[in-house]
Amino acid sequence: MRLVPILFYLVLCVVKWCVCDEGHCAWYGQCGNSDKGLPLPCVYNGTAKVLNDTTALGLLEEICPYLINKNGPTYTCCDREQIKTLSSNMAVPNQLLARCPSCYHNFLNLFCSSTCDPDHSRFVTVEGFEPYHENKTRVTKVGYVLSKNFAQGFYNSCKEVQLPANNQKAMGVICGTTADQCTYKKLFKFIGNPQLNPAAPFEIDFTFRPVLDHNDTGAMNKTIAPCYKAPNNDTYPCSCQDCKQMCGIPGPPMTPPPPWEILDIDAMYFIMAAVLMGFIFLFSVYVTIDQVCFKDSLGIDKELVTNIEESDRQILINKKERYVSVTDIGCMEKLGARFDKFLERQFSRWGKMCATHPLKVITIGLVLCVTFGCGLVMYQVTTDPVELWSEKHSQARQEKDYFDNHFGPFFRTEQMIITAINGTFWKHKNNNMYVSGSSQFGPVFKQDFLHQVLTLQSKVLNITVKDGDETIGLKDICFAPLCKDNKADHVDNCTVESILQYFQNNHTLIDKWSGDFVFQKTADYIDHLQYCFYSPSSYNDTTPLHLQCMSLYGGPVSPWVVLGNYTDIDYGNATALVITLVVRNHVNDNDNRQAKLWEKAYIEFMKDFVKDKINPNLSIAFSSERSIQDEINRESQSDVATILVSYMIMFVYISLALGHVTTCDYRIFVDSKISLGLCGVLIVLLSVLASIGFFSYMGIKLTLIILEVVPFLVLAVGVDNIFILVQAYQRDERNKGETREEHIGRILGKVGPSMLLTSTSECMAFYLGVLTTMPAVRVFSLYAAQAVLFDFLLQISCFVALMSLDSKRQEASRYDVACCIPPSKKESIPKGEGILYQCIKKYYAPFLMNDAVRVIVIVLFTSTCCTAIAMVNKIELGLDQKLSMPEDSYVLDYFNNISAYLSVGAPVYFVVQSGHNYTDAHGQNNICGSNGCNVDSLLGQVFKASQQSNGTKIAHLASSWMDDYFDWIKPHGDHPCCREYPGQSREQFCPSTMNNKTCTSCNIPLSEGRPAPDDFLHYLPWFLSDMPTIKCAKGGHPAYSSAVVMKKDANNETEIGATYFMTFHTVLKTNKDYIDALKYAREMGEQMTAMLHPNASHRKFKYKYKNMIKETDASNYRVYPYSIFYVFYEQYLNIVSMTVIQLSTCLAVIFVISTLLLGIDLYSSFIVIFVIAMILCHMFGLMYLWDITLNAISLVNLIMCIGISVEFCSHIIRAFAVSLGKTRKDRAIDSLTHMGSSVLSGITLTKLGGIVVLAFSKSQLFQVFYFRMYLGMVLFGATHGLIFLPVFLSYIGPKLNKAKVYEHQLKQSENIDTSNRRYTTYNAI
């Protein structure tokens, strides 16, 4: 709010001094005006005169009641005109100081005593005078003796009084220096110096001396009313905001909780180190016993040799084989075998059908994909950050919508942060009366630098853009608080927060200076700046320049908004200038079209200005409201090439790796799988298109991240099935009499359950990602899950059909790609083990199963896992907005400059929903912050929070329309704020901007400073429409026009709806700062709600947000904080619990799926979950070490990690479960040999090839959350699946599957009818 400098309050027109006798007057009456137009008193050496004028007596009783003689005539040293002048000049001090009655009472006593006291000559002496016409002499200088007690008491009673509208202390305005630097001597020196104080009519020389006793009357020594005591029975003491003594005993300072330590060591590291040492000890004992006493004791299952002939038993023992009878097979093993055999039969039948009718299957698949893909014509893309990152029914989103619908959305802002290139600090000679010598200033305060910045600012303000035939300028879109509907008619009316507003954006005023006759400079632009830093609402500084600080748009420019990187309140040390253009915003985004056009032109202008180095002295970081969204869109387009390169690498690898080349002749072109590999990639693309079309039919909007990531993701997680299927077919010999179609069906029956296990796990992992509250991540999970599902269905149908056609081509010895060329000769398809298979079988597996290596593996993986677990609680929360920008984005410089230079945080609004009763004293006292208000009122709680800003993140007390309204309606001065036209109805408001002498005071009856309920409602709209002026600094339109919603009730009566009270957060630089700010602000909102509803259950008002936009009433309204960043950071309040729940749920689902698809094998499923949990722990460690924060994106990646980890584990453990090796070590070698090559070539290398390309993405989001995390998933998955899991299984893997052993016995027995027994066995099992 625009506040007139207190210079104007201290209108001492009536101070009287004389060269006269004790008990006499020093002056009486007025003798014209000074050069400044202020009345001067006439010298008068005589006794006080009787005051008979009724009007004057009324005014005197109002402002100086102690001078009124109730029992006889009133004698004064002032006449009627002097009293009117005194009353008039107390109007503005009343507006600024009356919120603390004690301060204002002492202020009145100071000037009442000097002006009208009947014997003020005892402490006032005329020290200078000049002749006036008609033989009169007028005063030009006086001496005023004050007792030290009064001077210090007056200062102490006023030093904490606040000016809520601009978050300043009143003392910073009336003292001529900062409130922190002010003392009682500086205060009175300023008051009495007409060169500094434009309200002083002449020089007043204040002197202070102690009063010896009550008979000592040589100094003015009125009784001081301390701020913690009411000056009379009709008022209250000052509030806690204005008087620290009223706040009671302050609570302990808020400090962060101490780190969790044990013996001065981080507790997690200590605990996990103890766990690791305990494990190593126990494991060492086990290994020692195993090696010394029971070599491989746990690796040899007990031989089951019951119910068979002794001769047969001896044969089997000699062969070192286990013998199992039907009765040895347990119930769960029978059930698992049946279910496993059921899946095998179904997949075999399905594979045979697809291989037999390949063209039909492919056609049907294509038709279905095209049908789903046609939904693309209905697709919609959303790029709105709020829509992407905030759940529609979340608390923060509902609170934002409530705020936008009642008060309008938060302004659009265009901002520049300007620093000096190679700038240095410099000295300036002080001309200030309080400071001698020189002061140091930052490089941005050099005069030529300010001129350069002003030139740039002027160019920006004059940017125009064409909108059809219309020319759009800043004035058409900006916020103009002093104009009708906040729409500017000139660019000067636009809200431009800039230090150059202290000079009204004028080059000439920057150059203005004053000096004496020998050109000794006495004041320049630096002196003016120093004054404006602490009195930004001044219309006349105290320097000889007499420039105004108030901006052209009519509001004060706070230094902490326009300056950056200074210490405490030493604004002169700032090294950055901040220019902010405030633009109107609209709920309907279509109404922002012109603003977006202008912003686009502004961005292009600034890019050219910076790129071309038009001014090499300026370093500029800039941003606009549309910048983030534009850069996200640009980033998506720039990463298309990266995605395509990734696809090409994976395609080339798949095409080469799928081939089974054994010679270097023409068979290379026959045995290659380029066509099949290309078809596999096309299947992935078709599945993605089908997924997008499917959800487009459902009206679920796309996000750009889906188009970028999902195709790559589906290819990465789906290609392993292609490898497993093709390699299994290549290695398997066709049975005698078996057709190609039956062979393919049998292979699909063998590997189909594994494919189903991994694909189902991945789908469920993604579907569980839907549980997250972040819309972008939830939609991403939906599209990814559906694409993986479609990919699996196409793989077991269309790809099987394609594989049948490719096998037919290969058997005919036709060339790959050019299959129409007839072969020169036909040769059989080579079968056998590949090079990778041979390497694992002959070298890697035996090495890994070496006893020493196994021990090292277990200890190493356990150690890294324990270390990673110790890091889990150190992972930071949040998503740095810089990561969403391309590496070459201009917005990155802006973000970096915000962290380095910005000196104020985001505004925060405490919103009181509709329903509160503002018209009665009880409701008012629960809200306001001035005298008479409750200590724990809404404003009181904000003030207390601001006193511990390090913990609460609340920087200042809140601006209060209610407190300023109470000051506005008080009828003080000859130009009170609340005026009406005489003889008119109560509907005729006379604004303070109207200099109409006929307007009269509203004369509102006040009870304890508060109006009656009807008057409160009637005059409030006048206050909200009134503009601030020099004489009425409390006009509420600029600051509060949108802060109060006036509405009609059911009876069409006017009432107050929702309101807000605004303050600022401290500078928030880290994700933790933002989260803590939101957390504490919400706690404050809940406390305020509980205070307003003392008799209601607090839980009644918590977490009811779905109908929040609907009007509330007196029974259910609440107070909540709102800031623009809350919608983005709300998720982090419960991200940890959400992570635990979702990962636990996902693991539980994977356990169920694994149990079913591993043949009802609970033990194997537990091992799968255990290894996946270890991979997750290592992922958490990676996140800590590689600066990956926990947020919704990384949470979905962790969920996806679970799904992908199944691929690395399930194939190995399934092969182990069905292996018939003699010992666990033999079975581990067997499973690693058969599945290791497929896991390595089909899962690890395919994913790794595509992932590495993401490291070169311009998107930092890709680099951090996709390259780093995906790389971790693949590396940890591969190392655990190919190193740790086989070793772990060799120690405590599941026992032999008796059903598999039994079946193997039947096949190997020479004396049994295999076909008959097999039928019998399956029925028995």
XYZ file of C-alpha atoms in Angstrom, residues 944-1227:
284
model
C 4.992 -14.723 15.613
C 5.943 -17.038 12.756
C 7.842 -14.197 11.077
C 9.927 -13.800 14.218
C 11.345 -17.295 13.645
C 11.652 -17.139 9.907
C 14.555 -19.603 9.763
C 12.204 -22.370 10.814
C 8.801 -21.144 9.648
C 9.967 -19.725 6.293
C 7.620 -16.761 6.879
C 9.572 -13.569 6.192
C 7.259 -10.734 7.240
C 4.040 -10.007 9.035
C 1.010 -10.106 6.770
C -0.641 -7.105 5.174
C -4.019 -6.601 6.829
C -6.946 -4.957 5.085
C -8.860 -5.033 8.361
C -6.291 -3.075 10.382
C -5.856 -0.550 7.597
C -9.638 -0.270 7.284
C -9.923 0.574 10.987
C -7.331 3.320 10.489
C -9.069 4.553 7.340
C -12.464 5.114 8.972
C -11.128 7.165 11.883
C -12.317 10.804 11.449
C -9.051 12.674 12.056
C -7.717 15.788 10.328
C -9.344 18.278 8.000
C -9.031 15.715 5.219
C -10.085 12.412 6.754
C -9.936 9.313 4.543
C -13.607 8.451 4.837
C -15.603 11.349 3.395
C -19.027 11.798 1.835
C -20.760 14.508 -0.095
C -22.880 16.693 2.186
C -26.616 16.536 1.829
C -26.424 13.281 -0.084
C -27.459 9.802 0.899
C -25.000 7.354 2.382
C -24.373 6.010 -1.092
C -22.331 9.070 -2.143
C -18.656 8.428 -1.404
C -16.165 11.268 -1.725
C -12.786 9.693 -2.657
C -9.641 11.014 -1.028
C -8.353 11.904 -4.485
C -11.137 14.487 -4.788
C -9.959 17.857 -3.472
C -13.520 18.932 -2.727
C -13.826 21.222 0.283
C -17.522 20.470 0.592
C -16.900 16.790 1.412
C -17.356 16.044 5.083
C -16.124 13.314 7.375
C -18.203 10.162 7.529
C -18.338 10.626 11.317
C -18.786 6.921 11.927
C -19.611 6.142 15.571
C -16.790 3.985 16.925
C -16.873 1.745 19.962
C -13.366 0.910 21.137
C -12.156 1.933 17.709
C -14.574 -0.359 15.846
C -17.644 0.570 13.783
C -21.096 -0.926 14.208
C -21.805 -4.007 12.048
C -23.964 -2.087 9.548
C -21.375 0.668 9.240
C -18.607 -1.906 8.837
C -20.327 -3.439 5.814
C -21.470 -0.121 4.376
C -18.114 1.671 4.330
C -15.895 -1.303 3.492
C -16.532 -1.068 -0.297
C -15.578 2.633 -0.086
C -12.285 1.699 1.558
C -11.603 -0.954 -1.067
C -12.181 1.552 -3.878
C -10.263 4.472 -2.335
C -6.846 5.408 -3.687
C -3.987 6.346 -1.353
C -2.876 9.971 -1.353
C -0.506 12.138 0.634
C -3.230 13.001 3.124
C -4.814 9.565 3.152
C -2.168 6.884 2.964
C -4.616 4.101 3.854
C -6.711 3.982 0.697
C -7.269 0.287 0.130
C -7.777 -0.142 -3.613
C -4.227 -0.902 -4.787
C -3.401 -3.310 -1.978
C -6.730 -4.873 -1.092
C -9.194 -4.523 -3.968
C -8.878 -8.239 -4.702
C -8.311 -9.337 -1.099
C -11.959 -9.084 -0.026
C -14.889 -10.681 -1.845
C -18.202 -8.850 -1.336
C -21.241 -10.987 -2.118
C -24.985 -11.212 -1.628
C -26.542 -13.627 0.831
C -29.824 -15.507 0.444
C -31.745 -12.356 1.399
C -29.856 -10.252 -1.157
C -27.984 -8.507 1.647
C -24.333 -7.601 1.195
C -21.894 -9.666 3.204
C -18.193 -10.450 3.246
C -17.186 -13.664 1.536
C -13.662 -15.052 1.239
C -10.691 -12.861 2.124
C -6.923 -13.212 2.224
C -3.974 -11.787 4.118
C -0.677 -11.734 2.242
C 2.890 -12.078 3.418
C 6.086 -13.523 1.917
C 8.122 -16.646 2.343
C 11.809 -16.300 2.977
C 14.173 -16.992 0.099
C 13.704 -20.669 -0.767
C 16.646 -22.218 -2.580
C 16.436 -25.981 -2.119
C 13.683 -28.528 -2.461
C 13.794 -28.973 1.305
C 13.190 -25.252 1.775
C 10.081 -25.390 -0.405
C 8.757 -28.510 1.309
C 9.371 -27.107 4.797
C 7.693 -23.831 3.835
C 4.589 -25.657 2.652
C 4.548 -27.954 5.663
C 4.751 -25.190 8.259
C 2.289 -22.937 6.423
C -0.252 -25.754 6.506
C 0.339 -26.261 10.196
C -0.345 -22.567 10.663
C -3.541 -22.847 8.634
C -4.758 -25.693 10.815
C -3.946 -23.740 13.982
C -5.810 -20.714 12.658
C -8.808 -22.843 11.752
C -8.824 -24.360 15.234
C -8.638 -20.876 16.746
C -11.657 -19.713 14.734
C -13.627 -22.859 15.649
C -12.688 -23.432 19.306
C -15.742 -25.577 20.069
C -15.613 -27.780 16.990
C -13.661 -30.906 16.288
C -10.586 -29.891 14.359
C -10.752 -33.001 12.238
C -14.002 -31.717 10.796
C -12.070 -29.172 8.769
C -9.161 -31.300 7.588
C -8.812 -32.928 4.187
C -12.230 -32.125 2.742
C -11.243 -30.719 -0.590
C -13.326 -32.267 -3.336
C -16.143 -29.740 -2.890
C -13.901 -26.953 -1.760
C -14.856 -24.521 -4.500
C -18.454 -24.561 -3.281
C -19.370 -21.807 -0.848
C -18.744 -22.527 2.807
C -20.645 -21.207 5.790
C -19.998 -20.285 9.392
C -19.868 -23.927 10.467
C -17.319 -25.331 8.055
C -15.116 -22.560 6.669
C -11.394 -22.869 7.221
C -8.132 -20.983 6.853
C -5.525 -22.300 4.485
C -2.235 -20.982 3.053
C -1.769 -20.624 -0.667
C 1.350 -19.945 -2.680
C 1.955 -20.576 -6.320
C 4.467 -23.383 -5.771
C 2.314 -25.442 -3.386
C 0.681 -27.444 -6.178
C 4.089 -28.712 -7.260
C 5.519 -29.544 -3.842
C 2.498 -31.036 -2.108
C 3.370 -34.534 -3.292
C 6.582 -34.471 -1.263
C 4.713 -34.213 2.030
C 3.882 -37.915 1.749
C 6.236 -39.130 -0.960
C 8.151 -41.331 1.511
C 5.065 -43.166 2.757
C 3.774 -43.374 -0.815
C 7.067 -44.925 -1.896
C 6.959 -47.525 0.876
C 3.343 -48.429 0.124
C 3.732 -48.644 -3.647
C 6.975 -50.590 -3.612
C 5.606 -52.970 -0.976
C 2.394 -53.435 -2.952
C 4.351 -54.026 -6.130
C 6.585 -56.596 -4.452
C 3.524 -58.349 -3.057
C 1.914 -58.503 -6.504
C 5.140 -59.784 -8.058
C 5.326 -62.428 -5.333
C 1.823 -63.657 -6.157
C 2.520 -63.674 -9.900
C 5.853 -65.418 -9.438
C 4.320 -68.030 -7.161
C 1.671 -68.875 -9.741
C 3.927 -68.853 -12.781
C 6.832 -70.644 -11.086
C 4.672 -73.662 -10.406
C 3.271 -72.654 -6.967
C 6.843 -72.514 -5.682
C 6.737 -70.254 -2.604
C 10.408 -70.681 -1.822
C 11.549 -69.649 -5.292
C 9.158 -66.687 -5.170
C 10.653 -65.560 -1.871
C 14.108 -65.670 -3.419
C 12.876 -63.624 -6.388
C 11.461 -60.975 -4.050
C 14.609 -61.010 -1.908
C 16.905 -60.412 -4.887
C 14.604 -57.719 -6.289
C 14.652 -56.021 -2.880
C 18.448 -56.065 -2.982
C 18.370 -54.466 -6.435
C 16.032 -51.790 -5.071
C 18.401 -51.115 -2.182
C 21.273 -50.669 -4.601
C 19.088 -48.332 -6.670
C 18.495 -46.196 -3.590
C 22.235 -46.075 -3.022
C 22.750 -45.035 -6.634
C 20.171 -42.282 -6.218
C 22.041 -40.864 -3.237
C 25.478 -41.077 -4.823
C 24.368 -39.742 -8.211
C 22.174 -36.897 -6.898
C 18.869 -38.370 -8.000
C 16.051 -37.054 -5.839
C 12.979 -38.978 -4.789
C 9.874 -37.784 -6.600
C 7.026 -39.213 -8.613
C 9.246 -39.812 -11.658
C 11.920 -41.672 -9.726
C 9.200 -43.547 -7.830
C 7.715 -44.856 -11.084
C 11.221 -45.767 -12.200
C 11.672 -47.731 -8.987
C 8.400 -49.513 -9.628
C 9.545 -50.215 -13.167
C 12.825 -51.465 -11.701
C 10.875 -54.139 -9.884
C 9.236 -55.230 -13.134
C 12.500 -55.274 -15.074
C 14.313 -57.044 -12.251
C 11.913 -59.936 -12.654
C 13.429 -60.498 -16.101
C 16.911 -60.850 -14.656
C 15.811 -63.142 -11.842
C 12.880 -65.249 -12.967
C 14.559 -66.904 -15.973
C 17.575 -67.959 -13.895
C 15.579 -69.198 -10.910
C 13.071 -71.032 -13.121
C 15.918 -72.798 -14.872
C 17.391 -73.650 -11.462
C 14.077 -75.031 -10.204
C 13.688 -77.439 -13.148
C 17.345 -78.404 -13.339
C 18.197 -81.987 -12.379
C 21.791 -81.378 -11.321
C 23.197 -83.427 -8.466
C 23.930 -80.500 -6.177
C 22.803 -76.928 -5.818
C 26.119 -75.834 -7.318
C 25.597 -78.081 -10.336
C 22.062 -76.767 -10.780
